[in-house]
Amino acid sequence: MDTGAVTGGTGVAVTADGRGRGGSPGRGPGGGRHGAGGRGRLMAGLRRRLVRRRIRIRRTRGRRLRRALVVLLALLANLVGAAVVAYHLTKIPEPHPETAMQSTVFVDDHGDYLGRRGPVDRQEIPLSQVPRYVQEAVIAAENRSFRTDTGISPKAIARAAWATVSGGDRQGGSTITQQYVKNALLSPEQTLSRKAREALISIKLDRTRSKDEILQGYLNTVYFGRGAAGIQSAARNYFGVDAKDLTVSQGAALASVINIPSYYEKAGSDPKVTAKLVDRWEWVLDAMADSGAITSAQRAGARFPAFRFYPPGDTDGQRQYLIDAAASEAADRLGITEDQLARGGYTVRTTFDLTAQDATAELAAEGTDKKTGDKTGKTAEEKAAEAKAGGKRPAEVKTSGDVRVHTAVVALVPGDGAVRVLYGGADYASQPFNDARDGAVEAGTALEPFSGMKLLAPLTRLTRTAAPTPLRLASAYATAAAHGVYATPYTVAKITRAGRTLYEAHPRTRTAMKPADAGMITKLLYSESDALPATQTGAAGLRTLWRTAYDERLTLTVALFAEHPAKGKKAALPAPLPYTAGSRSLSVSEGVWSKIVGTAEGHDPAAEPNPGLPTGQTKPILATR
């Protein structure tokens, strides 16, 4: 046995000196303390390294902050430079074609609204035609810092950008300048790129245009509901007035509508909408009073205005006959097409008297275009009297089957030619053809007073015309009323655009009849009618009935004719007039005459040396208003 090595129970060889063969001391208390000291030294080394790092960071902090600041400034400089370059490269675009489109408005001889033509209900007007308090009402409602801002609202842009990025609800709050840019110059899409471009254009617009120019563009393009774009159309749609005639209360109401036009357009007919608009209206007025735009007395006296009923009624009906005639004439006077006229934003002042026209429609509607038969409710004596008045024997006045009676009425000013009434049918929607202007109505005995007389142009062929238009026959009798002076009929008195007059009518006259012949006709008709004014009745058999009355102020012609309406492929056929034709002709004539001229009173023109003219007058009167 080797005594130099002893194998313990653990299988580790131990030498005689107590050391293992591996040369490592046995794990005793001394070996544990040595391991703990190693870990302490390791932690001490880590602490020393951390301290050195902190010292190094403190020593280099200033240098690194300076570097970061330089990078940040460089980035900002690049952004500013890019913005400057973008600003200079940005061009203010032209308005959208649809924004530039306007409608043409027609008014009567007194300036009352008649109707419009055009694809967009918009008319451009200068800012000078918008009362200052209306301008301030819009500013109070939409952008109270408009007069002093730079064209943009940074907060509004930030809100819109965040809403776009986060997918939130769309944000408003744009300045008036931004709204104008968005509505008139750019698309309404909600994207960051369009919003950025909108901001650049708004800033540039604010720097290159005056605030009044921007406000004018805005007021002429902003949508007010009811199909109205721009303050002028809005004033007419909501209140029936021009923008220049808006009151403080009306202006504040229109300014309040801009916020949600599609909702507020029902104000006046919807109680809930009206109540909500009243609250906003009061808010706008309070802001105006606070800013000094209106006085405290004006604020205290403000009352919410009455709105026109919405939706409006049918715009066809009777007035389209008048617009047709005036539009054709206006386009001819300007040398443009009717389509160009409709899109041009013109205001056409016609010669029509809308009150008399409406009265004519009411009078003519009694029995006009209605199916009639032989049962009239008239006595034999009444029938005979009416037949005698129309130059027919009682036995001849009969109707069979369904008959449609047409009435055409023309009223114009002798010696001037201005057409006051042009009634060409009961309803434009069912009959766009104008019987008064274009209808050929058998004249019969209606032309007898001109027989054997020498007529000059343009009446030369009058007596050889079997079926003149009511307008032409009225013009002939107006010539007699004007002592032989023929005046070309016209329906357009004045055409303006953006406050500038483009055309103004002047009577176009010429001698078409000897003064003595004109006086003879007038004296004859006065003596036959035995009443004022001079009146002539005529007819073509049983088919037509004419009645013309005139003096130096007015010539009025009423023509009636009847037909069997077309059925299927069967065309309309002439028909005898009913027994009521005579009384209807008289009723329309007297009613329209009194509406325009009044009740005829005064001296007997038949006793005058120049019948048909005022006492002592030897030249025709010109009655253009």
Tab-separated table of N, CA and C in Angstrom, residues 87 90 150-153 157 177-178 181 186 192-206:
chain	number	residue	atom	x	y	z
A	87	TYR	N	-43.263	79.468	-50.674
A	87	TYR	CA	-44.074	80.688	-50.737
A	87	TYR	C	-43.861	81.415	-52.065
A	90	THR	N	-45.311	79.533	-54.933
A	90	THR	CA	-46.774	79.406	-54.924
A	90	THR	C	-47.404	80.531	-55.728
A	150	THR	N	-53.064	87.637	-40.470
A	150	THR	CA	-52.173	87.490	-41.634
A	150	THR	C	-52.766	86.601	-42.711
A	151	GLY	N	-54.030	86.267	-42.561
A	151	GLY	CA	-54.669	85.418	-43.550
A	151	GLY	C	-54.845	83.988	-43.104
A	152	ILE	N	-54.168	83.601	-42.023
A	152	ILE	CA	-54.278	82.231	-41.527
A	152	ILE	C	-54.514	82.232	-40.028
A	153	SER	N	-54.970	81.085	-39.537
A	153	SER	CA	-55.133	80.866	-38.108
A	153	SER	C	-54.296	79.646	-37.742
A	157	ILE	N	-55.188	75.599	-38.160
A	157	ILE	CA	-54.410	74.693	-39.009
A	157	ILE	C	-53.911	73.504	-38.195
A	177	THR	N	-60.154	84.559	-45.174
A	177	THR	CA	-59.239	84.410	-46.310
A	177	THR	C	-59.084	82.942	-46.674
A	178	GLN	N	-58.913	82.074	-45.695
A	178	GLN	CA	-58.774	80.647	-45.960
A	178	GLN	C	-60.057	80.069	-46.558
A	181	VAL	N	-60.150	81.038	-50.182
A	181	VAL	CA	-59.189	80.242	-50.952
A	181	VAL	C	-59.733	78.834	-51.177
A	186	LEU	N	-59.367	76.512	-54.486
A	186	LEU	CA	-58.891	75.144	-54.300
A	186	LEU	C	-60.064	74.186	-54.157
A	192	LEU	N	-53.541	67.045	-45.689
A	192	LEU	CA	-52.480	67.913	-45.185
A	192	LEU	C	-51.874	68.751	-46.299
A	193	SER	N	-51.656	68.144	-47.465
A	193	SER	CA	-51.037	68.877	-48.570
A	193	SER	C	-51.930	70.023	-49.032
A	194	ARG	N	-53.263	69.775	-49.113
A	194	ARG	CA	-54.142	70.866	-49.541
A	194	ARG	C	-54.225	71.936	-48.476
A	195	LYS	N	-54.221	71.513	-47.196
A	195	LYS	CA	-54.278	72.488	-46.111
A	195	LYS	C	-53.019	73.349	-46.095
A	196	ALA	N	-51.872	72.725	-46.376
A	196	ALA	CA	-50.626	73.492	-46.416
A	196	ALA	C	-50.650	74.485	-47.570
A	197	ARG	N	-51.129	74.021	-48.713
A	197	ARG	CA	-51.210	74.927	-49.870
A	197	ARG	C	-52.202	76.048	-49.610
A	198	GLU	N	-53.293	75.717	-48.947
A	198	GLU	CA	-54.288	76.729	-48.598
A	198	GLU	C	-53.663	77.812	-47.727
A	199	ALA	N	-52.844	77.385	-46.749
A	199	ALA	CA	-52.196	78.338	-45.855
A	199	ALA	C	-51.240	79.248	-46.618
A	200	LEU	N	-50.426	78.674	-47.513
A	200	LEU	CA	-49.469	79.474	-48.287
A	200	LEU	C	-50.194	80.481	-49.178
A	201	ILE	N	-51.253	80.019	-49.862
A	201	ILE	CA	-51.999	80.922	-50.746
A	201	ILE	C	-52.687	82.004	-49.926
A	202	SER	N	-53.201	81.638	-48.751
A	202	SER	CA	-53.881	82.620	-47.904
A	202	SER	C	-52.926	83.711	-47.446
A	203	ILE	N	-51.711	83.298	-47.047
A	203	ILE	CA	-50.710	84.285	-46.621
A	203	ILE	C	-50.343	85.201	-47.779
A	204	LYS	N	-50.119	84.581	-48.936
A	204	LYS	CA	-49.728	85.381	-50.104
A	204	LYS	C	-50.859	86.309	-50.533
A	205	LEU	N	-52.091	85.804	-50.468
A	205	LEU	CA	-53.253	86.621	-50.824
A	205	LEU	C	-53.366	87.805	-49.872
A	206	ASP	N	-53.146	87.547	-48.592
A	206	ASP	CA	-53.243	88.612	-47.595
A	206	ASP	C	-52.165	89.670	-47.803
